[in-house]
mmCIF file of C-alpha atoms in Angstrom:
data_model
loop_
_atom_site.group_PDB
_atom_site.id
_atom_site.type_symbol
_atom_site.label_atom_id
_atom_site.label_comp_id
_atom_site.label_asym_id
_atom_site.label_seq_id
_atom_site.Cartn_x
_atom_site.Cartn_y
_atom_site.Cartn_z
ATOM 1 C CA MET U 1 23.587 -10.938 0.327
ATOM 2 C CA PHE U 2 20.413 -8.542 0.837
ATOM 3 C CA ARG U 3 17.279 -10.521 2.777
ATOM 4 C CA PRO U 4 14.465 -8.748 3.029
ATOM 5 C CA VAL U 5 14.437 -5.220 1.072
ATOM 6 C CA ALA U 6 12.164 -2.433 0.383
ATOM 7 C CA ILE U 7 10.969 -0.954 -2.753
ATOM 8 C CA ILE U 8 9.438 1.723 -3.468
ATOM 9 C CA PRO U 9 7.800 2.520 -6.867
ATOM 10 C CA ALA U 10 7.443 6.359 -7.957
ATOM 11 C CA ARG U 11 6.269 7.661 -11.126
ATOM 12 C CA PHE U 12 5.776 11.030 -12.028
ATOM 13 C CA GLY U 13 2.735 10.891 -13.865
ATOM 14 C CA SER U 14 -0.566 11.263 -12.253
ATOM 15 C CA THR U 15 -3.829 12.200 -13.237
ATOM 16 C CA ARG U 16 -5.098 13.852 -10.407
ATOM 17 C CA PHE U 17 -1.259 15.237 -9.158
ATOM 18 C CA PRO U 18 1.317 15.014 -11.694
ATOM 19 C CA GLY U 19 4.652 15.203 -10.055
ATOM 20 C CA LYS U 20 3.910 14.280 -6.390
ATOM 21 C CA PRO U 21 6.527 11.998 -5.205
ATOM 22 C CA LEU U 22 8.564 15.639 -5.919
ATOM 23 C CA ALA U 23 6.056 17.581 -4.130
ATOM 24 C CA LEU U 24 7.593 19.146 -1.076
ATOM 25 C CA LEU U 25 6.006 18.459 2.187
ATOM 26 C CA LYS U 26 7.624 20.593 5.152
ATOM 27 C CA GLY U 27 10.641 21.630 2.532
ATOM 28 C CA LYS U 28 11.686 17.742 1.712
ATOM 29 C CA PRO U 29 9.785 15.945 -1.138
ATOM 30 C CA VAL U 30 7.327 13.295 -0.443
ATOM 31 C CA ILE U 31 9.453 10.214 -1.306
ATOM 32 C CA GLN U 32 12.108 11.185 0.804
ATOM 33 C CA HIS U 33 9.855 11.369 3.443
ATOM 34 C CA VAL U 34 9.023 7.830 2.639
ATOM 35 C CA TYR U 35 12.050 6.738 1.872
ATOM 36 C CA GLN U 36 13.142 7.881 5.539
ATOM 37 C CA ALA U 37 10.716 6.340 7.224
ATOM 38 C CA VAL U 38 11.291 2.597 5.066
ATOM 39 C CA SER U 39 15.344 3.164 5.821
ATOM 40 C CA SER U 40 14.582 2.984 9.762
ATOM 41 C CA ALA U 41 12.553 -0.042 9.779
ATOM 42 C CA GLY U 42 14.770 -2.768 11.769
ATOM 43 C CA LEU U 43 14.568 -5.559 10.032
ATOM 44 C CA ILE U 44 15.172 -4.166 6.438
ATOM 45 C CA ASP U 45 18.775 -4.317 4.541
ATOM 46 C CA ALA U 46 18.152 -2.225 1.580
ATOM 47 C CA VAL U 47 15.960 0.713 0.252
ATOM 48 C CA PHE U 48 15.303 1.123 -3.516
ATOM 49 C CA VAL U 49 13.181 3.588 -5.460
ATOM 50 C CA ALA U 50 12.051 2.004 -9.095
ATOM 51 C CA THR U 51 11.209 4.981 -11.209
ATOM 52 C CA ASP U 52 10.469 5.892 -14.794
ATOM 53 C CA ASP U 53 11.396 9.340 -14.627
ATOM 54 C CA ARG U 54 14.663 10.932 -14.734
ATOM 55 C CA ARG U 55 13.755 13.742 -12.360
ATOM 56 C CA ILE U 56 12.852 11.319 -9.197
ATOM 57 C CA PHE U 57 15.947 8.996 -9.684
ATOM 58 C CA ASP U 58 17.981 12.530 -9.707
ATOM 59 C CA VAL U 59 16.079 13.409 -6.837
ATOM 60 C CA VAL U 60 16.502 9.884 -4.624
ATOM 61 C CA THR U 61 20.312 10.232 -5.712
ATOM 62 C CA GLY U 62 20.573 13.600 -4.341
ATOM 63 C CA PHE U 63 19.407 12.852 -0.681
ATOM 64 C CA GLY U 64 21.733 9.631 -0.482
ATOM 65 C CA GLY U 65 18.920 7.135 -1.554
ATOM 66 C CA ARG U 66 19.297 4.461 -4.095
ATOM 67 C CA ALA U 67 17.114 4.643 -7.226
ATOM 68 C CA VAL U 68 16.810 2.044 -10.345
ATOM 69 C CA MET U 69 15.213 3.193 -13.459
ATOM 70 C CA THR U 70 12.354 0.765 -15.129
ATOM 71 C CA SER U 71 10.257 0.781 -17.961
ATOM 72 C CA THR U 72 7.503 3.256 -18.569
ATOM 73 C CA GLU U 73 5.362 0.235 -20.107
ATOM 74 C CA HIS U 74 4.097 -1.376 -16.088
ATOM 75 C CA THR U 75 0.227 -1.332 -15.688
ATOM 76 C CA CYS U 76 1.007 -1.192 -11.660
ATOM 77 C CA GLY U 77 3.372 -0.397 -8.708
ATOM 78 C CA THR U 78 4.010 -4.310 -8.343
ATOM 79 C CA GLU U 79 4.885 -4.691 -12.453
ATOM 80 C CA ARG U 80 7.134 -2.005 -11.295
ATOM 81 C CA ILE U 81 9.112 -3.627 -8.301
ATOM 82 C CA ALA U 82 9.210 -6.763 -9.537
ATOM 83 C CA GLU U 83 11.673 -5.692 -12.480
ATOM 84 C CA VAL U 84 13.931 -4.596 -10.100
ATOM 85 C CA ALA U 85 13.415 -7.212 -7.729
ATOM 86 C CA GLN U 86 14.501 -10.164 -10.387
ATOM 87 C CA ASP U 87 17.782 -8.478 -10.199
ATOM 88 C CA ILE U 88 18.433 -8.627 -6.310
ATOM 89 C CA GLU U 89 19.533 -11.449 -4.287
ATOM 90 C CA CYS U 90 16.417 -11.695 -1.721
ATOM 91 C CA ASP U 91 13.638 -13.415 0.160
ATOM 92 C CA ILE U 92 11.522 -10.809 0.920
ATOM 93 C CA ILE U 93 10.692 -7.586 -1.119
ATOM 94 C CA VAL U 94 8.217 -5.034 0.969
ATOM 95 C CA ASN U 95 6.126 -2.799 -1.643
ATOM 96 C CA VAL U 96 5.963 1.090 0.168
ATOM 97 C CA GLN U 97 3.899 3.193 -2.108
ATOM 98 C CA GLY U 98 5.865 6.482 -3.260
ATOM 99 C CA ASP U 99 3.212 8.715 -1.710
ATOM 100 C CA GLU U 100 2.882 7.393 1.832
ATOM 101 C CA PRO U 101 4.538 9.984 3.879
ATOM 102 C CA PHE U 102 3.129 8.691 6.968
ATOM 103 C CA ILE U 103 4.022 5.116 6.677
ATOM 104 C CA LYS U 104 6.101 4.284 9.978
ATOM 105 C CA PRO U 105 8.928 1.911 10.577
ATOM 106 C CA GLU U 106 6.947 -0.500 12.414
ATOM 107 C CA MET U 107 4.753 -1.441 9.482
ATOM 108 C CA VAL U 108 7.488 -2.077 7.407
ATOM 109 C CA ASP U 109 8.391 -4.776 10.145
ATOM 110 C CA ASP U 110 5.267 -6.222 10.703
ATOM 111 C CA VAL U 111 4.830 -7.204 6.907
ATOM 112 C CA ILE U 112 8.224 -8.905 7.179
ATOM 113 C CA LYS U 113 7.192 -10.505 10.500
ATOM 114 C CA VAL U 114 3.981 -12.087 8.654
ATOM 115 C CA LEU U 115 5.437 -13.869 6.206
ATOM 116 C CA SER U 116 8.595 -15.181 8.179
ATOM 117 C CA ASP U 117 5.648 -16.425 11.164
ATOM 118 C CA ASP U 118 3.207 -17.950 8.771
ATOM 119 C CA ARG U 119 5.024 -20.260 6.316
ATOM 120 C CA ARG U 120 1.401 -20.262 4.095
ATOM 121 C CA ALA U 121 1.474 -16.610 3.596
ATOM 122 C CA GLU U 122 2.857 -15.746 0.198
ATOM 123 C CA ILE U 123 1.914 -11.801 0.281
ATOM 124 C CA SER U 124 1.471 -10.327 3.923
ATOM 125 C CA THR U 125 -0.206 -6.479 4.094
ATOM 126 C CA LEU U 126 -2.295 -4.737 7.218
ATOM 127 C CA ALA U 127 -5.523 -3.350 8.118
ATOM 128 C CA LYS U 128 -7.015 -1.192 10.449
ATOM 129 C CA LYS U 129 -10.640 -1.267 11.846
ATOM 130 C CA THR U 130 -12.752 2.038 11.461
ATOM 131 C CA ASP U 131 -16.048 2.958 12.240
ATOM 132 C CA ASP U 132 -15.843 6.185 10.247
ATOM 133 C CA ILE U 133 -18.807 5.925 7.907
ATOM 134 C CA LYS U 134 -16.965 8.432 5.498
ATOM 135 C CA GLU U 135 -14.108 5.824 5.246
ATOM 136 C CA ILE U 136 -16.789 2.911 4.640
ATOM 137 C CA LEU U 137 -18.587 4.431 1.815
ATOM 138 C CA SER U 138 -15.362 6.092 0.272
ATOM 139 C CA PRO U 139 -14.733 4.533 -3.072
ATOM 140 C CA ASP U 140 -10.997 5.888 -1.953
ATOM 141 C CA ILE U 141 -10.941 3.906 1.034
ATOM 142 C CA VAL U 142 -10.290 0.114 0.331
ATOM 143 C CA LYS U 143 -11.835 -2.204 2.668
ATOM 144 C CA VAL U 144 -10.444 -5.610 3.288
ATOM 145 C CA VAL U 145 -12.914 -8.846 5.110
ATOM 146 C CA PHE U 146 -10.588 -11.939 5.817
ATOM 147 C CA ASP U 147 -11.071 -15.490 7.194
ATOM 148 C CA ASN U 148 -10.472 -16.583 10.776
ATOM 149 C CA GLU U 149 -7.068 -17.173 10.164
ATOM 150 C CA GLY U 150 -6.553 -13.533 8.996
ATOM 151 C CA PHE U 151 -5.872 -14.418 5.272
ATOM 152 C CA ALA U 152 -7.905 -12.150 2.820
ATOM 153 C CA MET U 153 -11.047 -13.402 1.099
ATOM 154 C CA TYR U 154 -11.565 -9.985 -0.988
ATOM 155 C CA PHE U 155 -10.480 -6.376 -1.236
ATOM 156 C CA SER U 156 -13.192 -3.425 -2.270
ATOM 157 C CA ARG U 157 -13.891 -0.001 -3.025
ATOM 158 C CA ALA U 158 -17.444 -0.571 -1.614
ATOM 159 C CA PRO U 159 -18.390 -1.284 1.809
ATOM 160 C CA ILE U 160 -17.538 -5.028 2.801
ATOM 161 C CA PRO U 161 -19.349 -6.351 4.968
ATOM 162 C CA PHE U 162 -22.594 -4.966 4.304
ATOM 163 C CA TYR U 163 -24.395 -4.870 7.604
ATOM 164 C CA ARG U 164 -28.476 -6.148 6.444
ATOM 165 C CA ASP U 165 -29.794 -5.771 9.181
ATOM 166 C CA GLU U 166 -28.253 -2.911 10.805
ATOM 167 C CA TRP U 167 -27.533 -0.836 7.318
ATOM 168 C CA MET U 168 -30.488 0.091 6.211
ATOM 169 C CA ILE U 169 -29.701 2.261 2.475
ATOM 170 C CA GLN U 170 -32.062 5.483 3.316
ATOM 171 C CA LYS U 171 -30.094 5.588 6.572
ATOM 172 C CA ILE U 172 -26.748 4.494 6.385
ATOM 173 C CA GLU U 173 -24.787 7.436 6.299
ATOM 174 C CA ASP U 174 -26.099 8.354 10.109
ATOM 175 C CA GLU U 175 -24.875 4.741 11.264
ATOM 176 C CA LYS U 176 -21.906 3.939 13.145
ATOM 177 C CA ILE U 177 -21.304 0.910 12.904
ATOM 178 C CA GLY U 178 -17.899 -1.393 13.857
ATOM 179 C CA GLY U 179 -16.028 -4.182 12.487
ATOM 180 C CA CYS U 180 -15.127 -2.803 9.103
ATOM 181 C CA TYR U 181 -11.146 -2.637 8.299
ATOM 182 C CA LYS U 182 -9.499 -0.367 5.789
ATOM 183 C CA HIS U 183 -6.425 -1.701 3.900
ATOM 184 C CA ILE U 184 -3.495 0.099 4.128
ATOM 185 C CA GLY U 185 -1.347 -0.106 1.419
ATOM 186 C CA ILE U 186 1.779 -1.708 1.989
ATOM 187 C CA TYR U 187 2.892 -5.139 1.004
ATOM 188 C CA GLY U 188 5.318 -7.984 1.899
ATOM 189 C CA TYR U 189 6.225 -10.596 -0.611
ATOM 190 C CA LYS U 190 8.371 -13.949 -0.746
ATOM 191 C CA LYS U 191 10.628 -13.251 -3.925
ATOM 192 C CA ASP U 192 9.005 -15.838 -6.022
ATOM 193 C CA VAL U 193 5.516 -14.994 -5.254
ATOM 194 C CA LEU U 194 6.182 -11.768 -6.955
ATOM 195 C CA LEU U 195 7.793 -12.204 -9.758
ATOM 196 C CA ARG U 196 5.113 -14.912 -10.533
ATOM 197 C CA PHE U 197 2.323 -12.345 -9.937
ATOM 198 C CA ALA U 198 3.823 -9.468 -11.615
ATOM 199 C CA SER U 199 3.702 -12.182 -14.796
ATOM 200 C CA MET U 200 0.066 -12.969 -14.243
ATOM 201 C CA PRO U 201 -2.574 -11.363 -16.821
ATOM 202 C CA GLN U 202 -4.861 -8.581 -15.061
ATOM 203 C CA GLY U 203 -8.354 -10.444 -14.438
ATOM 204 C CA ARG U 204 -11.798 -9.575 -14.155
ATOM 205 C CA LEU U 205 -12.257 -8.364 -10.622
ATOM 206 C CA GLU U 206 -8.765 -6.608 -10.693
ATOM 207 C CA LEU U 207 -10.267 -4.206 -13.615
ATOM 208 C CA ILE U 208 -13.561 -3.967 -12.049
ATOM 209 C CA GLU U 209 -12.335 -2.155 -8.606
ATOM 210 C CA GLN U 210 -8.748 -1.413 -10.273
ATOM 211 C CA LEU U 211 -7.366 -2.886 -7.450
ATOM 212 C CA GLU U 212 -4.553 -5.414 -8.517
ATOM 213 C CA GLN U 213 -4.592 -7.308 -5.022
ATOM 214 C CA LEU U 214 -7.802 -9.037 -6.863
ATOM 215 C CA ARG U 215 -5.166 -10.213 -9.179
ATOM 216 C CA ALA U 216 -3.247 -12.055 -6.550
ATOM 217 C CA LEU U 217 -6.468 -14.095 -4.967
ATOM 218 C CA ALA U 218 -7.773 -14.446 -8.246
ATOM 219 C CA GLY U 219 -4.636 -16.679 -9.083
ATOM 220 C CA GLY U 220 -5.081 -18.370 -5.657
ATOM 221 C CA ILE U 221 -2.470 -16.729 -4.025
ATOM 222 C CA LYS U 222 -2.702 -16.455 -0.456
ATOM 223 C CA ILE U 223 -2.591 -12.983 1.063
ATOM 224 C CA LYS U 224 -2.507 -12.861 5.208
ATOM 225 C CA VAL U 225 -3.873 -9.527 6.958
ATOM 226 C CA LYS U 226 -2.333 -8.233 9.960
ATOM 227 C CA GLU U 227 -4.221 -5.793 11.834
ATOM 228 C CA THR U 228 -2.199 -2.530 12.707
ATOM 229 C CA PRO U 229 -2.830 0.394 15.266
ATOM 230 C CA TYR U 230 -1.460 3.004 12.815
ATOM 231 C CA ASP U 231 -3.161 4.750 10.405
ATOM 232 C CA THR U 232 -1.806 6.722 7.248
ATOM 233 C CA PHE U 233 -2.767 8.039 4.078
ATOM 234 C CA GLY U 234 -1.389 8.736 0.179
ATOM 235 C CA ILE U 235 -0.888 11.897 -1.491
ATOM 236 C CA ASP U 236 -3.222 11.540 -4.256
ATOM 237 C CA THR U 237 -4.459 15.285 -4.900
ATOM 238 C CA PRO U 238 -2.800 18.618 -3.929
ATOM 239 C CA GLN U 239 -5.506 18.496 -1.104
ATOM 240 C CA ASP U 240 -3.816 15.674 0.187
ATOM 241 C CA LEU U 241 -0.503 17.565 0.650
ATOM 242 C CA GLU U 242 -2.374 20.724 2.525
ATOM 243 C CA ARG U 243 -3.864 17.657 5.002
ATOM 244 C CA ALA U 244 -0.703 16.186 5.055
ATOM 245 C CA GLU U 245 0.594 19.752 6.189
ATOM 246 C CA GLU U 246 -1.853 19.960 8.742
ATOM 247 C CA TRP U 247 -1.098 16.490 10.025
ATOM 248 C CA LEU U 248 2.811 16.994 10.444
ATOM 249 C CA ASP U 249 1.797 20.432 11.962
ATOM 250 C CA LEU U 250 -0.800 18.041 14.597
ATOM 251 C CA SER U 251 1.811 15.701 15.337
ATOM 252 C CA LEU U 252 4.947 18.608 16.277
#
């Protein structure tokens, strides 16, 4: 029986970068980088790619991976992985985005450990501390605040928390303030929670911020956040692919 499994949602259609899972990064498709990194995690029993596009399916199976075709009607990646998860015997599902080639096996193991260590946690995820004002102000970088026990209170594209006394609006871009956490978009789910979450209607906050994790918070689902020392970024545009090439060059 599969226990912790990873499911990587990957769709071909993208407004800013169509076909990005198949874009070549150092001669390999982005989705292959993700699949191989996740497969190296010590606690994962199996890895699947959930896709609605035959081209992605064929590439994944071509390099020896497992892929499952899904509906084209899903509104988010969580709904896509839930379709696949319902037919798999497992206790925990890890969701890693198909455009995250720099995900590390340790990050996959960490979200599994959070769910194993704290029975109150229903979803687990990661965050990294940042004092980079460009990241803090960027709507493309999601920020998170959490309580004293590490449970998420809110996720936002806005800078949270807002340092009222230090961040005068006219000089915020010149300040370097610590204490903000950027969200790293990897999730662990207890299987029953994933299926319940995927069946919930989209909520007002989710639609405003375009962040599906707010659907879970609004529905009373407890998300435990673990701080990670690792950084990563997704491939959202062709420019991000160029940046990824440079990042890999520096790491060699």
